[in-house]
mmCIF file of C-alpha atoms in Angstrom:
data_model
loop_
_atom_site.group_PDB
_atom_site.id
_atom_site.type_symbol
_atom_site.label_atom_id
_atom_site.label_comp_id
_atom_site.label_asym_id
_atom_site.label_seq_id
_atom_site.Cartn_x
_atom_site.Cartn_y
_atom_site.Cartn_z
ATOM 1 C CA UNK A 1 20.882 12.932 -40.283
ATOM 2 C CA UNK A 2 20.952 9.622 -38.444
ATOM 3 C CA UNK A 3 18.198 9.182 -35.884
ATOM 4 C CA UNK A 4 18.933 8.178 -32.333
ATOM 5 C CA UNK A 5 18.393 4.527 -31.544
ATOM 6 C CA UNK A 6 15.371 4.095 -29.262
ATOM 7 C CA UNK A 7 15.836 3.129 -25.631
ATOM 8 C CA UNK A 8 13.238 0.978 -23.802
ATOM 9 C CA UNK A 9 11.333 2.165 -20.760
ATOM 10 C CA UNK A 10 13.415 0.054 -18.355
ATOM 11 C CA UNK A 11 16.568 1.821 -19.513
ATOM 12 C CA UNK A 12 14.901 5.194 -19.059
ATOM 13 C CA UNK A 13 13.814 4.191 -15.557
ATOM 14 C CA UNK A 14 17.388 3.114 -14.860
ATOM 15 C CA UNK A 15 18.531 6.656 -15.632
ATOM 16 C CA UNK A 16 16.358 8.042 -12.826
ATOM 17 C CA UNK A 17 18.654 6.230 -10.404
ATOM 18 C CA UNK A 18 18.058 4.676 -7.031
ATOM 19 C CA UNK A 19 17.765 7.242 -4.301
ATOM 20 C CA UNK A 20 15.595 9.074 -1.816
ATOM 21 C CA UNK A 21 12.326 8.589 -3.701
ATOM 22 C CA UNK A 22 12.800 4.828 -3.953
ATOM 23 C CA UNK A 23 13.878 4.447 -0.319
ATOM 24 C CA UNK A 24 10.849 6.335 0.944
ATOM 25 C CA UNK A 25 8.410 4.578 -1.387
ATOM 26 C CA UNK A 26 9.647 1.122 -0.370
ATOM 27 C CA UNK A 27 9.581 2.070 3.324
ATOM 28 C CA UNK A 28 6.038 3.440 3.054
ATOM 29 C CA UNK A 29 4.772 0.368 1.218
ATOM 30 C CA UNK A 30 6.522 -1.765 3.830
ATOM 31 C CA UNK A 31 4.684 0.179 6.527
ATOM 32 C CA UNK A 32 1.262 -0.399 4.961
ATOM 33 C CA UNK A 33 2.091 -4.085 4.516
ATOM 34 C CA UNK A 34 3.019 -4.211 8.192
ATOM 35 C CA UNK A 35 -0.267 -2.506 9.051
ATOM 36 C CA UNK A 36 -2.205 -4.958 6.921
ATOM 37 C CA UNK A 37 -0.498 -7.858 8.699
ATOM 38 C CA UNK A 38 -0.952 -6.560 12.241
ATOM 39 C CA UNK A 39 -4.586 -5.715 11.544
ATOM 40 C CA UNK A 40 -5.340 -9.100 9.998
ATOM 41 C CA UNK A 41 -3.273 -11.463 12.148
ATOM 42 C CA UNK A 42 -3.923 -9.523 15.333
ATOM 43 C CA UNK A 43 -7.673 -9.813 14.894
ATOM 44 C CA UNK A 44 -7.635 -13.290 16.416
ATOM 45 C CA UNK A 45 -6.178 -11.791 19.588
ATOM 46 C CA UNK A 46 -8.906 -9.154 19.595
ATOM 47 C CA UNK A 47 -11.629 -11.788 19.295
ATOM 48 C CA UNK A 48 -10.156 -13.747 22.195
ATOM 49 C CA UNK A 49 -10.150 -10.622 24.382
ATOM 50 C CA UNK A 50 -13.661 -9.386 23.523
ATOM 51 C CA UNK A 51 -15.243 -10.846 26.648
ATOM 52 C CA UNK A 52 -18.065 -8.317 26.932
ATOM 53 C CA UNK A 53 -19.559 -9.485 23.617
ATOM 54 C CA UNK A 54 -20.142 -12.971 25.070
ATOM 55 C CA UNK A 55 -18.844 -14.650 21.918
ATOM 56 C CA UNK A 56 -19.218 -18.427 21.743
ATOM 57 C CA UNK A 57 -16.537 -20.773 20.423
ATOM 58 C CA UNK A 58 -18.427 -21.196 17.139
ATOM 59 C CA UNK A 59 -18.765 -17.454 16.711
ATOM 60 C CA UNK A 60 -15.054 -16.986 17.409
ATOM 61 C CA UNK A 61 -14.282 -19.490 14.672
ATOM 62 C CA UNK A 62 -16.464 -17.598 12.215
ATOM 63 C CA UNK A 63 -14.908 -14.266 13.149
ATOM 64 C CA UNK A 64 -11.311 -15.428 12.787
ATOM 65 C CA UNK A 65 -11.965 -17.101 9.417
ATOM 66 C CA UNK A 66 -13.843 -14.207 7.799
ATOM 67 C CA UNK A 67 -10.709 -12.168 6.939
ATOM 68 C CA UNK A 68 -9.307 -15.028 4.878
ATOM 69 C CA UNK A 69 -12.634 -15.551 3.113
ATOM 70 C CA UNK A 70 -12.614 -11.866 2.174
ATOM 71 C CA UNK A 71 -9.163 -12.227 0.621
ATOM 72 C CA UNK A 72 -10.311 -15.114 -1.571
ATOM 73 C CA UNK A 73 -13.422 -13.291 -2.759
ATOM 74 C CA UNK A 74 -12.002 -9.919 -3.792
ATOM 75 C CA UNK A 75 -8.390 -10.511 -4.847
ATOM 76 C CA UNK A 76 -9.255 -10.705 -8.545
ATOM 77 C CA UNK A 77 -11.465 -7.625 -8.251
ATOM 78 C CA UNK A 78 -8.585 -5.573 -6.877
ATOM 79 C CA UNK A 79 -6.328 -6.903 -9.613
ATOM 80 C CA UNK A 80 -8.750 -5.525 -12.197
ATOM 81 C CA UNK A 81 -9.057 -2.171 -10.407
ATOM 82 C CA UNK A 82 -5.282 -1.895 -10.116
ATOM 83 C CA UNK A 83 -4.817 -2.564 -13.836
ATOM 84 C CA UNK A 84 -7.517 -0.121 -14.937
ATOM 85 C CA UNK A 85 -7.509 2.696 -12.374
ATOM 86 C CA UNK A 86 -3.899 2.623 -11.248
ATOM 87 C CA UNK A 87 -1.628 1.226 -8.549
ATOM 88 C CA UNK A 88 -1.538 4.396 -6.474
ATOM 89 C CA UNK A 89 -5.314 4.864 -6.637
ATOM 90 C CA UNK A 90 -5.937 1.269 -5.551
ATOM 91 C CA UNK A 91 -3.415 1.496 -2.733
ATOM 92 C CA UNK A 92 -4.796 4.746 -1.327
ATOM 93 C CA UNK A 93 -8.407 3.541 -1.400
ATOM 94 C CA UNK A 94 -7.637 0.123 0.062
ATOM 95 C CA UNK A 95 -5.384 1.397 2.851
ATOM 96 C CA UNK A 96 -7.550 4.284 3.983
ATOM 97 C CA UNK A 97 -10.831 2.359 3.760
ATOM 98 C CA UNK A 98 -9.306 -0.614 5.576
ATOM 99 C CA UNK A 99 -8.053 1.633 8.370
ATOM 100 C CA UNK A 100 -11.364 3.465 8.803
ATOM 101 C CA UNK A 101 -13.383 0.242 8.841
ATOM 102 C CA UNK A 102 -11.029 -1.309 11.399
ATOM 103 C CA UNK A 103 -11.555 1.719 13.626
ATOM 104 C CA UNK A 104 -15.306 1.441 13.099
ATOM 105 C CA UNK A 105 -15.173 -2.201 14.195
ATOM 106 C CA UNK A 106 -13.823 -1.059 17.565
ATOM 107 C CA UNK A 107 -17.237 0.343 18.515
ATOM 108 C CA UNK A 108 -19.188 -2.777 17.600
ATOM 109 C CA UNK A 109 -22.158 -3.670 19.779
ATOM 110 C CA UNK A 110 -22.392 -7.379 18.934
ATOM 111 C CA UNK A 111 -20.445 -10.095 17.182
ATOM 112 C CA UNK A 112 -22.497 -9.929 13.970
ATOM 113 C CA UNK A 113 -21.714 -6.248 13.482
ATOM 114 C CA UNK A 114 -18.062 -6.974 14.251
ATOM 115 C CA UNK A 115 -18.031 -9.760 11.654
ATOM 116 C CA UNK A 116 -19.737 -7.580 9.037
ATOM 117 C CA UNK A 117 -17.410 -4.592 9.440
ATOM 118 C CA UNK A 118 -14.239 -6.657 9.719
ATOM 119 C CA UNK A 119 -15.127 -8.626 6.612
ATOM 120 C CA UNK A 120 -15.404 -5.457 4.536
ATOM 121 C CA UNK A 121 -12.303 -4.022 6.179
ATOM 122 C CA UNK A 122 -10.243 -6.974 4.972
ATOM 123 C CA UNK A 123 -11.917 -6.848 1.551
ATOM 124 C CA UNK A 124 -10.276 -3.449 1.160
ATOM 125 C CA UNK A 125 -6.974 -3.926 2.972
ATOM 126 C CA UNK A 126 -6.113 -7.229 1.260
ATOM 127 C CA UNK A 127 -5.390 -5.280 -1.939
ATOM 128 C CA UNK A 128 -2.271 -3.911 -0.256
ATOM 129 C CA UNK A 129 -0.514 -7.265 -0.520
ATOM 130 C CA UNK A 130 -0.302 -7.162 -4.308
ATOM 131 C CA UNK A 131 -0.596 -3.478 -5.196
ATOM 132 C CA UNK A 132 2.242 -2.344 -2.914
ATOM 133 C CA UNK A 133 4.686 -4.764 -4.530
ATOM 134 C CA UNK A 134 3.559 -3.732 -8.010
ATOM 135 C CA UNK A 135 3.913 -0.010 -7.337
ATOM 136 C CA UNK A 136 7.424 -0.398 -5.947
ATOM 137 C CA UNK A 137 8.463 -2.827 -8.673
ATOM 138 C CA UNK A 138 7.334 -0.495 -11.451
ATOM 139 C CA UNK A 139 8.895 2.606 -9.886
ATOM 140 C CA UNK A 140 12.345 1.272 -8.986
ATOM 141 C CA UNK A 141 15.314 0.285 -11.121
ATOM 142 C CA UNK A 142 15.785 -3.387 -11.850
ATOM 143 C CA UNK A 143 19.114 -3.818 -10.062
ATOM 144 C CA UNK A 144 17.598 -3.086 -6.625
ATOM 145 C CA UNK A 145 14.043 -4.288 -7.209
ATOM 146 C CA UNK A 146 14.505 -7.687 -5.588
ATOM 147 C CA UNK A 147 16.076 -6.101 -2.496
ATOM 148 C CA UNK A 148 13.049 -3.892 -1.980
ATOM 149 C CA UNK A 149 10.716 -6.859 -2.487
ATOM 150 C CA UNK A 150 12.626 -8.806 0.164
ATOM 151 C CA UNK A 151 12.546 -5.899 2.602
ATOM 152 C CA UNK A 152 8.797 -5.465 2.168
ATOM 153 C CA UNK A 153 8.214 -9.187 2.620
ATOM 154 C CA UNK A 154 10.114 -9.010 5.904
ATOM 155 C CA UNK A 155 7.537 -6.506 7.149
ATOM 156 C CA UNK A 156 4.759 -8.995 6.359
ATOM 157 C CA UNK A 157 6.600 -11.878 8.024
ATOM 158 C CA UNK A 158 7.234 -9.818 11.153
ATOM 159 C CA UNK A 159 3.670 -8.501 11.390
ATOM 160 C CA UNK A 160 2.248 -11.335 13.577
ATOM 161 C CA UNK A 161 5.052 -10.787 16.083
ATOM 162 C CA UNK A 162 4.557 -7.020 16.023
ATOM 163 C CA UNK A 163 0.829 -7.582 16.574
ATOM 164 C CA UNK A 164 1.602 -9.679 19.651
ATOM 165 C CA UNK A 165 3.996 -7.037 20.983
ATOM 166 C CA UNK A 166 1.327 -4.355 20.589
ATOM 167 C CA UNK A 167 -1.348 -6.566 22.128
ATOM 168 C CA UNK A 168 0.270 -7.257 25.491
ATOM 169 C CA UNK A 169 0.737 -3.662 26.728
ATOM 170 C CA UNK A 170 -2.618 -2.581 25.286
ATOM 171 C CA UNK A 171 -4.617 -5.339 26.973
ATOM 172 C CA UNK A 172 -2.669 -4.737 30.187
ATOM 173 C CA UNK A 173 -4.326 -1.337 30.488
ATOM 174 C CA UNK A 174 -7.107 -1.124 33.034
ATOM 175 C CA UNK A 175 -9.845 1.281 31.995
ATOM 176 C CA UNK A 176 -13.504 1.260 31.073
ATOM 177 C CA UNK A 177 -15.231 4.271 29.531
ATOM 178 C CA UNK A 178 -18.962 4.450 28.932
ATOM 179 C CA UNK A 179 -20.167 5.479 25.470
ATOM 180 C CA UNK A 180 -23.855 6.198 26.209
ATOM 181 C CA UNK A 181 -25.053 6.939 22.673
ATOM 182 C CA UNK A 182 -23.715 3.560 21.487
ATOM 183 C CA UNK A 183 -24.584 1.637 24.605
ATOM 184 C CA UNK A 184 -21.079 0.179 24.942
ATOM 185 C CA UNK A 185 -18.116 0.371 27.275
ATOM 186 C CA UNK A 186 -14.846 1.299 25.576
ATOM 187 C CA UNK A 187 -12.336 -1.192 26.966
ATOM 188 C CA UNK A 188 -8.728 -2.164 26.080
ATOM 189 C CA UNK A 189 -9.708 -4.723 23.423
ATOM 190 C CA UNK A 190 -11.514 -1.995 21.494
ATOM 191 C CA UNK A 191 -8.473 0.239 21.737
ATOM 192 C CA UNK A 192 -6.358 -2.674 20.504
ATOM 193 C CA UNK A 193 -8.251 -2.765 17.201
ATOM 194 C CA UNK A 194 -7.300 0.853 16.574
ATOM 195 C CA UNK A 195 -3.692 0.347 17.687
ATOM 196 C CA UNK A 196 -3.228 -2.608 15.323
ATOM 197 C CA UNK A 197 -4.494 -0.522 12.399
ATOM 198 C CA UNK A 198 -2.382 2.580 13.124
ATOM 199 C CA UNK A 199 0.559 1.591 10.840
ATOM 200 C CA UNK A 200 -1.926 1.192 7.999
ATOM 201 C CA UNK A 201 -3.481 4.581 8.749
ATOM 202 C CA UNK A 202 -0.122 6.362 8.821
ATOM 203 C CA UNK A 203 0.961 4.685 5.595
ATOM 204 C CA UNK A 204 -2.344 5.608 3.969
ATOM 205 C CA UNK A 205 -1.586 9.288 4.489
ATOM 206 C CA UNK A 206 2.061 9.137 3.402
ATOM 207 C CA UNK A 207 1.365 7.176 0.205
ATOM 208 C CA UNK A 208 -0.669 10.128 -1.110
ATOM 209 C CA UNK A 209 2.593 12.035 -1.608
ATOM 210 C CA UNK A 210 4.018 9.510 -4.077
ATOM 211 C CA UNK A 211 3.471 9.255 -7.815
ATOM 212 C CA UNK A 212 1.536 6.744 -9.836
ATOM 213 C CA UNK A 213 3.568 3.950 -11.406
ATOM 214 C CA UNK A 214 5.169 5.345 -14.588
ATOM 215 C CA UNK A 215 4.845 1.955 -16.249
ATOM 216 C CA UNK A 216 1.102 1.898 -15.595
ATOM 217 C CA UNK A 217 0.768 5.388 -17.069
ATOM 218 C CA UNK A 218 2.533 4.229 -20.213
ATOM 219 C CA UNK A 219 0.326 1.149 -20.492
ATOM 220 C CA UNK A 220 -2.819 3.307 -20.445
ATOM 221 C CA UNK A 221 -1.445 5.805 -22.995
ATOM 222 C CA UNK A 222 -0.777 8.612 -20.520
ATOM 223 C CA UNK A 223 2.733 9.218 -21.811
ATOM 224 C CA UNK A 224 2.980 12.863 -20.790
ATOM 225 C CA UNK A 225 2.163 11.997 -17.183
ATOM 226 C CA UNK A 226 4.656 9.130 -17.235
ATOM 227 C CA UNK A 227 7.314 11.508 -18.470
ATOM 228 C CA UNK A 228 6.582 13.964 -15.664
ATOM 229 C CA UNK A 229 6.759 11.164 -13.099
ATOM 230 C CA UNK A 230 10.161 10.063 -14.395
ATOM 231 C CA UNK A 231 11.396 13.650 -14.294
ATOM 232 C CA UNK A 232 10.165 14.026 -10.730
ATOM 233 C CA UNK A 233 11.770 10.762 -9.588
ATOM 234 C CA UNK A 234 15.028 11.813 -11.219
ATOM 235 C CA UNK A 235 14.902 15.241 -9.570
ATOM 236 C CA UNK A 236 14.306 13.748 -6.108
ATOM 237 C CA UNK A 237 16.948 11.044 -6.477
ATOM 238 C CA UNK A 238 19.521 13.448 -7.894
ATOM 239 C CA UNK A 239 18.720 16.610 -5.993
ATOM 240 C CA UNK A 240 22.368 17.638 -5.796
ATOM 241 C CA UNK A 241 23.023 17.131 -9.503
ATOM 242 C CA UNK A 242 23.728 20.265 -11.551
ATOM 243 C CA UNK A 243 22.794 18.535 -14.839
ATOM 244 C CA UNK A 244 19.221 19.062 -15.977
ATOM 245 C CA UNK A 245 17.238 16.458 -17.887
ATOM 246 C CA UNK A 246 15.512 16.907 -21.222
ATOM 247 C CA UNK A 247 13.361 13.819 -21.754
ATOM 248 C CA UNK A 248 11.402 13.460 -24.956
ATOM 249 C CA UNK A 249 8.972 10.712 -25.872
ATOM 250 C CA UNK A 250 8.925 8.708 -29.076
ATOM 251 C CA UNK A 251 6.044 6.381 -29.859
ATOM 252 C CA UNK A 252 7.077 3.240 -31.665
ATOM 253 C CA UNK A 253 4.555 0.448 -32.205
ATOM 254 C CA UNK A 254 2.495 1.696 -29.229
ATOM 255 C CA UNK A 255 5.530 1.464 -26.937
ATOM 256 C CA UNK A 256 7.336 4.411 -25.419
ATOM 257 C CA UNK A 257 11.005 4.798 -26.128
ATOM 258 C CA UNK A 258 13.395 7.503 -25.045
ATOM 259 C CA UNK A 259 16.131 8.694 -27.436
ATOM 260 C CA UNK A 260 19.491 7.780 -25.948
ATOM 261 C CA UNK A 261 20.974 11.225 -26.468
ATOM 262 C CA UNK A 262 18.083 12.948 -24.692
ATOM 263 C CA UNK A 263 17.847 10.568 -21.755
ATOM 264 C CA UNK A 264 18.396 11.686 -18.217
ATOM 265 C CA UNK A 265 22.096 11.877 -17.421
ATOM 266 C CA UNK A 266 23.420 8.992 -15.310
ATOM 267 C CA UNK A 267 22.678 9.437 -11.585
ATOM 268 C CA UNK A 268 25.515 10.795 -9.509
#
């Protein structure tokens, strides 16, 4: 009996189709990229408005440069974590930690504490810029991959403008609330730090409902999990299909192949 010719992973991923799962994943990653951008690029506006901290010009320069220093220092670290622990894991940790630290920075009592917290916030959130693209790229079919990359990049490009649009109405508010146990007054610039991080916080919750990259799972010899992810993506993208899939895995020289006859049926 003649054996089926093996089919590479990319062809198997192609059979899952391009549908609801891919749209939502790309939109969610675009949202966290937008949140990363508004949080990072909008920080300069926050520093300029933080009058009650009595920040000098030199201190403002240090504060606005720290986020970019953080990116340079930890980018390779996040690349290693992403390649060893997973894209989804890295994205969830970086987004949620970045959001929480940005919120914590809103109750700072002096510029040094603000610099310290914001530095670590960016050290986490900067991972989004690479991990989000990788997760989408490894979970979507090749024919639409570049379109999703372009869409997500548009979110990053627009983020400084969105930050400015959020800044004006927030700083136009006129309120001042005492926080006795911290010894601070909660004013609009503190609220602005939270507002700028909200897209990142929302995206950090939604991303938990998506799967790990199937390609990453294959690379770390978790073939059964990769198979389940592909089945799930297929089921979501082809919810109205009456044809059921029967994927089986064949190991060939440490690479996963899917027999052509047992592949998922073409998406409808």
